[in-house]
Short mmCIF file of C-alpha atoms in Angstrom, two decimals:
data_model
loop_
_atom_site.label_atom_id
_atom_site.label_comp_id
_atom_site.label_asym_id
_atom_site.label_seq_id
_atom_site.Cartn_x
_atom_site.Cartn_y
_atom_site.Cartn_z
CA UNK A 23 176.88 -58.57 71.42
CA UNK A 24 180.16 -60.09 70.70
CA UNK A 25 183.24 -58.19 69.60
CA UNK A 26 185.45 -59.34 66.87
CA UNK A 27 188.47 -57.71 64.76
CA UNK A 28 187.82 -56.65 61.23
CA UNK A 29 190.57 -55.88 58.82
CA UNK A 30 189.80 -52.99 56.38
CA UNK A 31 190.76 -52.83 52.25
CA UNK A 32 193.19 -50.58 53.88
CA UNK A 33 195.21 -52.84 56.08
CA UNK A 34 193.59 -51.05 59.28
CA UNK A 35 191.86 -52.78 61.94
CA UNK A 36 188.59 -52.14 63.20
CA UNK A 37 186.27 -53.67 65.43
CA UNK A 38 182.64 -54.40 65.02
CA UNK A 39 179.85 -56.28 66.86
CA UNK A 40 178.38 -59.60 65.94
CA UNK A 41 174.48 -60.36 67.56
CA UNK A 42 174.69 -62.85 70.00
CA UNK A 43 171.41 -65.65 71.15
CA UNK A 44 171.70 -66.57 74.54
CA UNK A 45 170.23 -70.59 75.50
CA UNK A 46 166.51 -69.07 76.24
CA UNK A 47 165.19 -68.49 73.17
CA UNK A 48 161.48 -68.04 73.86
CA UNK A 49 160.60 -66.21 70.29
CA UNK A 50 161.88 -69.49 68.61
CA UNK A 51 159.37 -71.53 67.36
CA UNK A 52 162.10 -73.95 65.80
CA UNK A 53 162.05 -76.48 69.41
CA UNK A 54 162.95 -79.49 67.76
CA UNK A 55 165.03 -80.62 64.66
CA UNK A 56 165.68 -84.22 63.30
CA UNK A 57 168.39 -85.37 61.43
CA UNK A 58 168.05 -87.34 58.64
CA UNK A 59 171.00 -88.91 57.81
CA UNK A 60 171.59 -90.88 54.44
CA UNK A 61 173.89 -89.39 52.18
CA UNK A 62 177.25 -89.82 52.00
CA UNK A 63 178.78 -86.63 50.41
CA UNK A 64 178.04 -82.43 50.24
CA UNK A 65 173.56 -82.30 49.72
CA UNK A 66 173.65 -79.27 47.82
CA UNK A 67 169.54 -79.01 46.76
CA UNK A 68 166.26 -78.83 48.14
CA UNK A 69 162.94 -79.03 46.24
CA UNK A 70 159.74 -79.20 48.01
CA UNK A 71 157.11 -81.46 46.38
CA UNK A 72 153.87 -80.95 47.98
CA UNK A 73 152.60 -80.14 51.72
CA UNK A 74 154.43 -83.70 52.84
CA UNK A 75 157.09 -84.44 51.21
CA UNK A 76 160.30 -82.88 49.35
CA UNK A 77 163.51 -84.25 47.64
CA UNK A 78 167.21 -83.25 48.93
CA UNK A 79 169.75 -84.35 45.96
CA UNK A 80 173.35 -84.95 46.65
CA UNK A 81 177.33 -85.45 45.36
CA UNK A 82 176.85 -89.02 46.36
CA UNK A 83 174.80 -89.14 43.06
CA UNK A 84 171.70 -89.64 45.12
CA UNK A 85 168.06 -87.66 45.20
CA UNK A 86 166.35 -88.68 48.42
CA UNK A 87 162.52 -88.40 48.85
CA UNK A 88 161.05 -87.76 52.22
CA UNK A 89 158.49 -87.44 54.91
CA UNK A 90 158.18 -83.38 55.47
CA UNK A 91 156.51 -84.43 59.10
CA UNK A 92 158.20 -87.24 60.29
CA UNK A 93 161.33 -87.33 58.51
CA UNK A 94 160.62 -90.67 57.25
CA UNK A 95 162.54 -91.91 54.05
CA UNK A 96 160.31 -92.79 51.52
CA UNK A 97 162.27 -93.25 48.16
CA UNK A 98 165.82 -93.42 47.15
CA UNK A 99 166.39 -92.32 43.95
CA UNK A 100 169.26 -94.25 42.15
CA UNK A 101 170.54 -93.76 38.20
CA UNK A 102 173.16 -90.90 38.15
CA UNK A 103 176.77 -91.81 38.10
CA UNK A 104 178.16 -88.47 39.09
CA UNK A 105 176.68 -85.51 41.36
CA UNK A 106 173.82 -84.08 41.02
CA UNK A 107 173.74 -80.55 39.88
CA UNK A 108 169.85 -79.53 39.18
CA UNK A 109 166.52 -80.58 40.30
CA UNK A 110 162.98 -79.51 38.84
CA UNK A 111 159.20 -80.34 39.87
CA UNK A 112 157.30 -80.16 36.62
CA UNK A 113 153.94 -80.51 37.03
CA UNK A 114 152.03 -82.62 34.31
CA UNK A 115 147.63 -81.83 34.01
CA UNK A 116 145.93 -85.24 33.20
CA UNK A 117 142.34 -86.39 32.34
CA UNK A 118 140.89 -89.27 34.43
CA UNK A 119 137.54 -89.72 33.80
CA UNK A 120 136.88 -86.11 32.17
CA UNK A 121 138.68 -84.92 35.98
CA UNK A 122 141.31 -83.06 35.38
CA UNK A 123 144.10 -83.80 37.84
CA UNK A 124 147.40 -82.90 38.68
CA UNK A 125 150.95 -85.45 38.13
CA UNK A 126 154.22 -84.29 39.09
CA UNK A 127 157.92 -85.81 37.76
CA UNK A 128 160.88 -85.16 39.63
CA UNK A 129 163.81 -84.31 36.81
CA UNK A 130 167.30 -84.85 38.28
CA UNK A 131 170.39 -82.90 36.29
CA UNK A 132 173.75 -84.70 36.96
CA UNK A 133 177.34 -83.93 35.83
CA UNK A 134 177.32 -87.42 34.08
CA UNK A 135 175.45 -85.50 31.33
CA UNK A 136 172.20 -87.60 32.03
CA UNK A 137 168.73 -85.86 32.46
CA UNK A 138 166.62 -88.21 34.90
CA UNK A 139 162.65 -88.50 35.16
CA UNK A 140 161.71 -89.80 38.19
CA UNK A 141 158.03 -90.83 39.51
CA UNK A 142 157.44 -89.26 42.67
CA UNK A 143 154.72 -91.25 44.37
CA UNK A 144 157.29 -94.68 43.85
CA UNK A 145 160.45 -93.75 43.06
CA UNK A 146 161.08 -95.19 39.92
CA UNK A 147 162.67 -93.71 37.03
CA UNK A 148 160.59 -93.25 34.37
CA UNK A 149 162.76 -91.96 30.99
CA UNK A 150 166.91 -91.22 30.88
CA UNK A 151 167.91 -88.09 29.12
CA UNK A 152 171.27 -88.80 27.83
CA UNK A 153 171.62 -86.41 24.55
CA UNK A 154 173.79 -83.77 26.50
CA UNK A 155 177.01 -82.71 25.25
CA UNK A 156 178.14 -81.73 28.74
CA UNK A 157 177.17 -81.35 32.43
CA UNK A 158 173.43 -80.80 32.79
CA UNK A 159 173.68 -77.37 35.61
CA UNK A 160 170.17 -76.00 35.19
CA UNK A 161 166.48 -77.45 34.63
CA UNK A 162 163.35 -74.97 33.99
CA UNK A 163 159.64 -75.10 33.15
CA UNK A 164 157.47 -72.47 31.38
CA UNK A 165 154.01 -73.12 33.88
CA UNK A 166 151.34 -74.51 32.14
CA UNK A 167 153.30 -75.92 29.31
CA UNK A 168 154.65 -79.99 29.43
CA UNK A 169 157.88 -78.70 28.16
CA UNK A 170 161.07 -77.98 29.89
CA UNK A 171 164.32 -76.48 29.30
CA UNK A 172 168.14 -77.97 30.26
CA UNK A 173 171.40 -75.60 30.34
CA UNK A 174 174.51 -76.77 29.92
CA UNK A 175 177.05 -76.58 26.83
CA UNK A 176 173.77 -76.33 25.06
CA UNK A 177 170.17 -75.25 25.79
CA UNK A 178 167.62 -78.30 24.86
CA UNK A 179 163.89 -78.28 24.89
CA UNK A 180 162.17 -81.36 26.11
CA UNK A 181 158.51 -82.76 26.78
CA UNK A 182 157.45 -84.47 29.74
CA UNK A 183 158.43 -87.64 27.98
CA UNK A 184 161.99 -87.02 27.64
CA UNK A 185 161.81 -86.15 24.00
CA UNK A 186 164.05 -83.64 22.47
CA UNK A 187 162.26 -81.14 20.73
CA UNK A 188 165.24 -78.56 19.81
CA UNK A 189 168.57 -77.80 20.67
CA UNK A 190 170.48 -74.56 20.52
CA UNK A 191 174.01 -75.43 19.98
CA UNK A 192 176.59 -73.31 21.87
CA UNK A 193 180.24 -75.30 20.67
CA UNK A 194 181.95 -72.26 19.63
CA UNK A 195 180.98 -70.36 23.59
CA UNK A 196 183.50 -70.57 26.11
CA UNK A 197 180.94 -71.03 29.08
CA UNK A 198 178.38 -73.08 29.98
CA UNK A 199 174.46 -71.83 30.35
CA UNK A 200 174.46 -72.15 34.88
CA UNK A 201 170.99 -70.41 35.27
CA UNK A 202 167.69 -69.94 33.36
CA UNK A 203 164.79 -67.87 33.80
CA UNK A 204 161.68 -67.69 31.94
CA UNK A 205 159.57 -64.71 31.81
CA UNK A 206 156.34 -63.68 30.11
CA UNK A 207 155.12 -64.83 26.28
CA UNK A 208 156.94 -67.99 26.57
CA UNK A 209 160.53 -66.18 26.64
CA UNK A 210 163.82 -67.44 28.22
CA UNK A 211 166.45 -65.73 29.59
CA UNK A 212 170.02 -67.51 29.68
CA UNK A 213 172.99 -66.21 31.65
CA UNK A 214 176.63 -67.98 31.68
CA UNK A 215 179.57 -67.10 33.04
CA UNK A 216 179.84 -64.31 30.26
CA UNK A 217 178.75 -60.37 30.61
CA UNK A 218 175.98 -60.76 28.62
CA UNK A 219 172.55 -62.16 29.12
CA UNK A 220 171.03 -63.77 26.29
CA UNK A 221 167.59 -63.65 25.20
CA UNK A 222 165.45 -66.78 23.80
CA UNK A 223 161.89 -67.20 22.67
CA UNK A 224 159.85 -70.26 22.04
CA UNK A 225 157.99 -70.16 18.95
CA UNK A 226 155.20 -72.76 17.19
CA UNK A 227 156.21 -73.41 13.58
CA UNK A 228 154.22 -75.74 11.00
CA UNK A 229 156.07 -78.84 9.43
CA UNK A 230 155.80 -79.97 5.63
CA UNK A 231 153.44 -82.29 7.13
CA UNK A 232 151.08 -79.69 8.77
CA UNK A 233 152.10 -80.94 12.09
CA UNK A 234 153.15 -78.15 14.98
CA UNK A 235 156.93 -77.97 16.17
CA UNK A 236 158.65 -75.49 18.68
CA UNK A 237 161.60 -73.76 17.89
CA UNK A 238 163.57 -71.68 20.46
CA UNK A 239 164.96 -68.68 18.62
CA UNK A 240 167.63 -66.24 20.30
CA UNK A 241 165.67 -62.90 20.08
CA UNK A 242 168.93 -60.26 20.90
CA UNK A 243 171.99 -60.47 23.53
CA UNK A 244 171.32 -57.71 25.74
CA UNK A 245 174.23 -55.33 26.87
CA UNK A 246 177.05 -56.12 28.82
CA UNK A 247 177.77 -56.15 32.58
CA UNK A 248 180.90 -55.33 34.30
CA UNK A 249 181.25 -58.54 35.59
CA UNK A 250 180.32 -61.88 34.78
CA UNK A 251 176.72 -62.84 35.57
CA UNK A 252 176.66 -65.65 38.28
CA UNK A 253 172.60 -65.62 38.92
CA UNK A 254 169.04 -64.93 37.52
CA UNK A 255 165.78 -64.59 40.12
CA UNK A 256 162.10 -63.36 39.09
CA UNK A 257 161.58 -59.38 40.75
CA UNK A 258 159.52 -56.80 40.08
CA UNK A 259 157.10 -55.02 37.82
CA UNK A 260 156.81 -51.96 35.83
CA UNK A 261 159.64 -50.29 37.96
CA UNK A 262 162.91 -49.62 36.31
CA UNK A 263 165.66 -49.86 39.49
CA UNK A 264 169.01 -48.60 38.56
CA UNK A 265 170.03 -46.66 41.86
CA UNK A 266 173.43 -47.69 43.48
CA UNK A 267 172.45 -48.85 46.57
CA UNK A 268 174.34 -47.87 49.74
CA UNK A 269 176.40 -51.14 50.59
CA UNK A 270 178.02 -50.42 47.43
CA UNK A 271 176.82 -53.19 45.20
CA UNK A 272 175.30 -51.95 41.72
CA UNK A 273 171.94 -53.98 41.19
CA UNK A 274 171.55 -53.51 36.94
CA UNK A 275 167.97 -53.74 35.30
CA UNK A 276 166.23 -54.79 32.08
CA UNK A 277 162.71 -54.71 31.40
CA UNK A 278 161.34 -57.41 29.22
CA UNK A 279 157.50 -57.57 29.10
CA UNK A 280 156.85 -54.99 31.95
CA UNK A 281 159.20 -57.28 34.32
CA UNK A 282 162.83 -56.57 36.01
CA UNK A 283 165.25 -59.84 36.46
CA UNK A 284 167.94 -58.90 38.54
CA UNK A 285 171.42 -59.95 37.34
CA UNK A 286 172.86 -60.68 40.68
CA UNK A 287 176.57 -60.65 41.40
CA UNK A 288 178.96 -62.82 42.64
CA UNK A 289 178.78 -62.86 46.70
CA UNK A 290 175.34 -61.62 46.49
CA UNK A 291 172.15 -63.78 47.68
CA UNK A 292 169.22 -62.21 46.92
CA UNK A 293 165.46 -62.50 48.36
CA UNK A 294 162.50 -60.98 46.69
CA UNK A 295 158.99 -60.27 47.64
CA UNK A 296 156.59 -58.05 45.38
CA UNK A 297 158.37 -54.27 45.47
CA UNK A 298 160.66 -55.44 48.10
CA UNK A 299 164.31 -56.47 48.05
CA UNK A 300 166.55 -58.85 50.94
CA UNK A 301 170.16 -58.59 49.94
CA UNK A 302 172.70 -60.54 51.79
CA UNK A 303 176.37 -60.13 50.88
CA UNK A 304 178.90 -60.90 53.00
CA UNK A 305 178.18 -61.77 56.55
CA UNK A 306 175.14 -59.26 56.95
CA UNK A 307 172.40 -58.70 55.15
CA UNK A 308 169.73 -55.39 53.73
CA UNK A 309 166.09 -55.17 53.20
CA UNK A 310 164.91 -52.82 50.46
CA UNK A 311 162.04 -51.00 48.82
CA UNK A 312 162.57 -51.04 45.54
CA UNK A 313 160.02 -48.14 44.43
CA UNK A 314 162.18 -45.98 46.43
CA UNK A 315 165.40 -47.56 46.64
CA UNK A 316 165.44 -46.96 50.54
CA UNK A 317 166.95 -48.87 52.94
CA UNK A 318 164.30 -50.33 55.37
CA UNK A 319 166.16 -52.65 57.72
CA UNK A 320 170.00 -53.48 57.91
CA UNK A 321 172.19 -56.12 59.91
CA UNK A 322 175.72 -55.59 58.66
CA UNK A 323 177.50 -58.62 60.47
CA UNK A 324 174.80 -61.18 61.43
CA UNK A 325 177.22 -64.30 61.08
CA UNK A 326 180.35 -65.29 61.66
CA UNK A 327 180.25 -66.84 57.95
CA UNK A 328 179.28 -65.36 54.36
CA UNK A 329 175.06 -65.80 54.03
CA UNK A 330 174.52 -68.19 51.29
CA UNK A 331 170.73 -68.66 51.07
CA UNK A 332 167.72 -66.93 53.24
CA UNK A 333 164.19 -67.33 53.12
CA UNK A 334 161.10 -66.64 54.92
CA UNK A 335 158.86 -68.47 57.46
CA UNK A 336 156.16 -68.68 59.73
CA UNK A 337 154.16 -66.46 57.06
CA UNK A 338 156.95 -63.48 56.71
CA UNK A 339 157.26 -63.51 60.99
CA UNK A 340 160.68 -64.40 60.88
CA UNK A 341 163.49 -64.18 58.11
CA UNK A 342 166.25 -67.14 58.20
CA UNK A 343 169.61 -66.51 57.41
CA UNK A 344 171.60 -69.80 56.15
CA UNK A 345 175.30 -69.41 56.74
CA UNK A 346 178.92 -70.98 55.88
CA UNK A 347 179.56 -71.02 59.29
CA UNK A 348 176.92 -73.78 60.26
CA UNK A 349 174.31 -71.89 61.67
CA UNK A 350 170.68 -70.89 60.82
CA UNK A 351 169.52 -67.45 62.36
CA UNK A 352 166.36 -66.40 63.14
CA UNK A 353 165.43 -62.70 62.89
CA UNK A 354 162.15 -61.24 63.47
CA UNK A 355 160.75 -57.65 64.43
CA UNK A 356 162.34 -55.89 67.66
CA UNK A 357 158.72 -56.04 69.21
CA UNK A 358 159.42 -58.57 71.69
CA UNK A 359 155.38 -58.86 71.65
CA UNK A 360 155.34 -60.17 68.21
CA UNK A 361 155.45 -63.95 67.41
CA UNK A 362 154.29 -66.35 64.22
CA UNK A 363 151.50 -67.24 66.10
CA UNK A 364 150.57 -64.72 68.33
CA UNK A 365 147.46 -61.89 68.39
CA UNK A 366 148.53 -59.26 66.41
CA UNK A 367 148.80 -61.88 63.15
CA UNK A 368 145.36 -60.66 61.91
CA UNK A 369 146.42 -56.92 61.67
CA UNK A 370 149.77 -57.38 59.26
CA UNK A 371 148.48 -58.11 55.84
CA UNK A 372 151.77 -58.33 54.30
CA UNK A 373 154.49 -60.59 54.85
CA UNK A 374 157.03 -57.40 54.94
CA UNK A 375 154.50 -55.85 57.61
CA UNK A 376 154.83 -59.00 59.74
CA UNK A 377 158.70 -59.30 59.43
CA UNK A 378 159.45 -55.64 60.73
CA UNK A 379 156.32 -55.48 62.61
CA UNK A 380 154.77 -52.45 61.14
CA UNK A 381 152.01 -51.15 58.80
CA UNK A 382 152.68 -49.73 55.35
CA UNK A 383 152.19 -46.48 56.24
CA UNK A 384 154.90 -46.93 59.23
CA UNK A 385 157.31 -48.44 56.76
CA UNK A 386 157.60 -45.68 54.10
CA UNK A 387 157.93 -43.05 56.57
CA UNK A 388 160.73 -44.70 58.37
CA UNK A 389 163.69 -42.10 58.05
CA UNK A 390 166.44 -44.63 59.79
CA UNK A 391 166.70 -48.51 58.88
CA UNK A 392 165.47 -50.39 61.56
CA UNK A 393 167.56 -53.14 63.08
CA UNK A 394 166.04 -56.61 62.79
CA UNK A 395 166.07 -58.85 66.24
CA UNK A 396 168.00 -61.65 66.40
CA UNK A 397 164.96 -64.40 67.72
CA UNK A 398 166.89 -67.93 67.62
CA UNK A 399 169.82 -69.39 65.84
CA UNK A 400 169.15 -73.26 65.24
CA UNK A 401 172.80 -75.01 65.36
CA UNK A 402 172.81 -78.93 63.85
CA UNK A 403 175.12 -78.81 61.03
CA UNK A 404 178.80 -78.92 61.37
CA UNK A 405 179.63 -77.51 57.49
CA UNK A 406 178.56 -74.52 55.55
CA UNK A 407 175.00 -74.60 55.20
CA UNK A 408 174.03 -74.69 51.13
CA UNK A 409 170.52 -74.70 51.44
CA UNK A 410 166.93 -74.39 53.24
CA UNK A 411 163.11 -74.62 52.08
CA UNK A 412 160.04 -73.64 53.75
CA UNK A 413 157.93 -76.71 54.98
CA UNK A 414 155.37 -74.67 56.03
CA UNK A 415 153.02 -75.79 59.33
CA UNK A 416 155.72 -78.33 59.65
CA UNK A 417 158.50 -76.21 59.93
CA UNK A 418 162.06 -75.81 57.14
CA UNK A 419 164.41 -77.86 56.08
CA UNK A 420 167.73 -77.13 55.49
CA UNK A 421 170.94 -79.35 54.00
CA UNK A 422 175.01 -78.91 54.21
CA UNK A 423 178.30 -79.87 53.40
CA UNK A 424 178.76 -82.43 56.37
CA UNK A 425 176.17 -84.81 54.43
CA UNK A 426 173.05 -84.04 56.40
CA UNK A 427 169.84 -82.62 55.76
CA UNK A 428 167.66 -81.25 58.91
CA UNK A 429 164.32 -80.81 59.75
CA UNK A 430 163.21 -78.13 62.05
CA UNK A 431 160.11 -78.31 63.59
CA UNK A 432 157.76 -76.41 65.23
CA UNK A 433 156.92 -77.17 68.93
#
């Protein structure tokens, strides 16, 4: 443990301790890392592809395209004039020879108020979407529809072709749509930098000509929050969570077709498996059961730097923390006995099991939070970390602010 001085809202000091790795890291699968080193500016996103490959997309107005095994560049994806702001995968189903198989487009969002559609097996860009009226800052898909939704001044539905099939226009709002989330019955959620969350739903309508159109029609604006909404992410089910938790962040609740979307404030990063909750805010981070609204594990100060992303690997072993101070941690159960790959895999069944290294029945009787081990802390960048994605066999990836994107692999 390291010691460092805290300042209270009071003015007071106080002094709290800050987990420490030492050189031997023998729980660490993470033995090598690769830099791959193209861009030139901040690489803000990561989106995986398939089992090989995945796209990092930069302020240098460049998507990259590479190897997820050897790090090998395979495409660079030129067009966009200004940074990037939004990447999607959409998924296209085919018939080839009464086969049904599977396509995928990579669509590119840029500030330059372009929409690009981008081949993923050669690079090449196959349509420019250039009817925004503003920055393009979010790109959805409803799954198993060719259709997908842009956010900006304005929320547009497209096909897979780059054809606009309707536009909401929002000229007289004083913030742009930054997130989008689409839930059951083909329904849409929009938040902006606004209180309220707005409510869409996409709806088939017959032309003069007997021909089939969709229509996206605001169904209600739903009430208020305190504070303005900076993020939307998928939850829960048929639980209605409105408990103040006991970091002192309020986690508000709707349910729209049996489902909970967390609103998620500013300076909070959330991760979500089915019933349970990681919430990183600050420099530490919580793990919560959402049926209960108990606290189940708890690392108050695990960086030196606010957590801006986390996610989980080596099937739920080990939960990474991704940090503005450069650093990826590694934290795992405090049963030195447990690894990703080692004996006792068979007997966890779920991923939350794994990560605190008990059964079910262990973790809802726990009366204390446990206290997650720190495992490994992989050091490559040298600015805030923005992002990371889970490569799976072949490790994560994760990119910064000092241009780079890393791969992490395991030994």
């Amino acid at each position: 443990m390291s010691r460092r001085r805290l300042t209270d809202n009071r003015g007071r000091q106080q002094i709290d301790c800050l987990p420490e790795i030492e050189d031997d890291q023998p729980r660490n699968p993470f033995t090598e890392l690769r830099l791959l080193s193209f861009h030139t500016d901040i690489v803000r996103l990561l989106t995986i592809i398939d089992e090989r490959r995945f796209a990092s997309a930069s302020d240098d107005n460049l998507a990259v395209i590479w190897d997820a095994k050897t790090g090998r560049r395979l495409n660079v994806l030129r067009g966009h004039t200004r940074p990037i702001k939004c990447m999607l995968l959409l998924r296209q189903r085919q018939q080839y020879q009464n086969e049904e198989e599977a396509a995928s487009l990579l669509l590119t969002g840029s500030s330059d108020r372009t929409i690009l559609v981008w081949d993923v097996n050669d690079g090449q860009c196959l349509h420019s979407i250039s009817d925004h009226c503003g920055t393009v800052k979010c790109l959805v898909s409803i799954k198993g529809e060719n259709i997908f939704f842009s956010g900006g001044q304005d929320l547009c539905l497209w096909n897979e072709k780059g054809e606009l099939l309707d536009k909401v226009s929002r000229s007289t709002e004083h913030s742009d749509i930054h997130s989008l989330l689409p839930v059951k019955n083909k329904r849409l959620v929009a938040a902006s930098n606004r209180s309220s969350l707005v409510v869409y739903s996409i709806e088939s309508q017959r032309t003069a000509h007997d021909q089939e159109k969709l229509k996206i029609s605001e169904i209600k604006k739903l009430s208020p929050h305190r504070e303005a909404i900076r993020c939307l992410m998928v939850c829960l089910r048929r639980h209605h969570l409105t408990e103040q938790l006991s970091f002192g962040v309020h986690l508000p609740s709707l349910i729209q077709d049996s489902s909970i979307m967390l609103k998620i404030m500013k300076g909070l990063a959330i991760l979500t498996l089915p019933r349970y909750i990681f919430a990183s805010i600050g420099l530490g981070f919580y793990l919560y059961d959402a049926m209960s609204d108990k606290c189940l594990a708890r690392v108050p100060n695990a960086h030196h730097g606010k957590i801006i992303n986390s996610l989980l690997l080596c099937e739920g072993y080990i939960m990474a923390t991704c940090s503005e101070d450069g650093s990826v941690r590694l934290w795992g159960s405090p049963n030195p006995r447990l690894v990703c790959d080692g004996s006792q895999m068979k007997q966890f069944t779920l991923q939350i099991e794994r990560f605190l290294g008990l059964s079910s029945s262990e973790i809802h009787s726990l009366s204390t939070p446990l206290i997650p081990a720190l495992i490994g802390e992989c050091v490559a960048h040298s600015g805030a970390i923005n992002m990371a994605v889970n490569l799976g066999r072949e490790g994560f990836a994760s990119c910064a602010s000092d241009g780079l994107v890393v791969l992490w692999k395991i030994d």
